[in-house]
C-alpha cells in the first residue's frame, strides 16, 4: 500500500509504502523526511532521514539518542 500527496508524487519511489513479502514486513519512507511515532498527541520516537533514532527527542544527535524529562 502506498501513500502519496501532491508534493510526494505518485511513482513507486515516492511517498510512504507499507507492505510485506514472504520474509519481511516493510515501512518505507521514500522522502527525505522523518518517520514519527506518537502517542497521546505527542511525538515519542522518530527516525530521521539520516537513520538516527531519537526517543524523547525530536532531533537525535547520534545513531541512537534517548532523552528523558526525568
PDB file of C-alpha atoms in Angstrom:
ATOM      1  CA  UNK A   1       0.000   0.000   0.000  1.00  0.00           C
ATOM      2  CA  UNK A   2       1.430   3.355  -0.984  1.00  0.00           C
ATOM      3  CA  UNK A   3       0.516   6.786   0.365  1.00  0.00           C
ATOM      4  CA  UNK A   4       1.152   9.906  -1.708  1.00  0.00           C
ATOM      5  CA  UNK A   5       0.141  13.551  -1.754  1.00  0.00           C
ATOM      6  CA  UNK A   6       0.599  16.412  -4.179  1.00  0.00           C
ATOM      7  CA  UNK A   7       4.187  17.038  -3.017  1.00  0.00           C
ATOM      8  CA  UNK A   8       5.420  13.421  -2.921  1.00  0.00           C
ATOM      9  CA  UNK A   9       4.389  12.377  -6.425  1.00  0.00           C
ATOM     10  CA  UNK A  10       2.880   9.066  -7.389  1.00  0.00           C
ATOM     11  CA  UNK A  11       5.618   6.732  -8.617  1.00  0.00           C
ATOM     12  CA  UNK A  12       6.868   3.612  -6.829  1.00  0.00           C
ATOM     13  CA  UNK A  13       9.749   5.609  -5.274  1.00  0.00           C
ATOM     14  CA  UNK A  14       7.609   8.455  -3.890  1.00  0.00           C
ATOM     15  CA  UNK A  15       5.679   8.848  -0.663  1.00  0.00           C
ATOM     16  CA  UNK A  16       5.306   6.207   2.049  1.00  0.00           C
ATOM     17  CA  UNK A  17       4.978   2.460   1.465  1.00  0.00           C
ATOM     18  CA  UNK A  18       3.655  -0.299   3.743  1.00  0.00           C
ATOM     19  CA  UNK A  19       3.973  -3.884   2.611  1.00  0.00           C
ATOM     20  CA  UNK A  20       5.339  -7.372   3.129  1.00  0.00           C
ATOM     21  CA  UNK A  21       6.773 -10.354   1.320  1.00  0.00           C
ATOM     22  CA  UNK A  22       7.460 -13.914   2.455  1.00  0.00           C
ATOM     23  CA  UNK A  23      10.346 -12.887   4.737  1.00  0.00           C
ATOM     24  CA  UNK A  24       9.878  -9.261   5.816  1.00  0.00           C
ATOM     25  CA  UNK A  25       7.408  -6.511   6.658  1.00  0.00           C
ATOM     26  CA  UNK A  26       8.199  -3.059   5.264  1.00  0.00           C
ATOM     27  CA  UNK A  27       7.660   0.563   6.279  1.00  0.00           C
ATOM     28  CA  UNK A  28       9.407   2.716   3.684  1.00  0.00           C
ATOM     29  CA  UNK A  29       9.576   6.495   3.659  1.00  0.00           C
ATOM     30  CA  UNK A  30      10.887   7.305   0.190  1.00  0.00           C
ATOM     31  CA  UNK A  31      11.110  11.019   1.039  1.00  0.00           C
ATOM     32  CA  UNK A  32      13.942  12.775   2.936  1.00  0.00           C
ATOM     33  CA  UNK A  33      11.692  13.347   5.945  1.00  0.00           C
ATOM     34  CA  UNK A  34      11.454  11.684   9.378  1.00  0.00           C
ATOM     35  CA  UNK A  35       9.162   8.835  10.358  1.00  0.00           C
ATOM     36  CA  UNK A  36       7.405   9.821  13.588  1.00  0.00           C
ATOM     37  CA  UNK A  37       5.782   7.579  16.215  1.00  0.00           C
ATOM     38  CA  UNK A  38       3.367   9.313  18.598  1.00  0.00           C
ATOM     39  CA  UNK A  39       1.030   8.558  21.497  1.00  0.00           C
ATOM     40  CA  UNK A  40      -1.291  10.839  23.500  1.00  0.00           C
ATOM     41  CA  UNK A  41      -0.921  13.516  20.810  1.00  0.00           C
ATOM     42  CA  UNK A  42       2.844  13.820  21.374  1.00  0.00           C
ATOM     43  CA  UNK A  43       5.915  12.622  19.465  1.00  0.00           C
ATOM     44  CA  UNK A  44       7.625   9.783  21.325  1.00  0.00           C
ATOM     45  CA  UNK A  45      10.149   8.430  18.801  1.00  0.00           C
ATOM     46  CA  UNK A  46      11.410   9.323  15.365  1.00  0.00           C
ATOM     47  CA  UNK A  47      13.805   8.087  12.718  1.00  0.00           C
ATOM     48  CA  UNK A  48      15.351  10.990  10.823  1.00  0.00           C
ATOM     49  CA  UNK A  49      16.408  10.996   7.171  1.00  0.00           C
ATOM     50  CA  UNK A  50      19.986  10.067   8.188  1.00  0.00           C
ATOM     51  CA  UNK A  51      18.773   6.957  10.029  1.00  0.00           C
ATOM     52  CA  UNK A  52      19.300   8.401  13.508  1.00  0.00           C
ATOM     53  CA  UNK A  53      16.738   7.199  16.065  1.00  0.00           C
ATOM     54  CA  UNK A  54      15.505   9.531  18.786  1.00  0.00           C
ATOM     55  CA  UNK A  55      13.383   8.592  21.785  1.00  0.00           C
ATOM     56  CA  UNK A  56      12.153  11.545  23.803  1.00  0.00           C
ATOM     57  CA  UNK A  57      13.803  13.972  21.376  1.00  0.00           C
ATOM     58  CA  UNK A  58      12.735  15.344  18.013  1.00  0.00           C
ATOM     59  CA  UNK A  59      16.317  15.885  16.821  1.00  0.00           C
ATOM     60  CA  UNK A  60      18.585  12.924  17.625  1.00  0.00           C
ATOM     61  CA  UNK A  61      22.270  13.855  17.715  1.00  0.00           C
ATOM     62  CA  UNK A  62      23.575  10.316  17.130  1.00  0.00           C
ATOM     63  CA  UNK A  63      22.598   6.884  15.811  1.00  0.00           C
ATOM     64  CA  UNK A  64      20.538   6.203  18.941  1.00  0.00           C
ATOM     65  CA  UNK A  65      19.646   9.132  21.200  1.00  0.00           C
ATOM     66  CA  UNK A  66      17.469   8.698  24.301  1.00  0.00           C
ATOM     67  CA  UNK A  67      16.347  11.787  26.223  1.00  0.00           C
ATOM     68  CA  UNK A  68      14.314  11.840  29.422  1.00  0.00           C
ATOM     69  CA  UNK A  69      12.367  14.622  31.090  1.00  0.00           C
ATOM     70  CA  UNK A  70      13.008  12.977  34.481  1.00  0.00           C
TER      71      UNK A  70
END
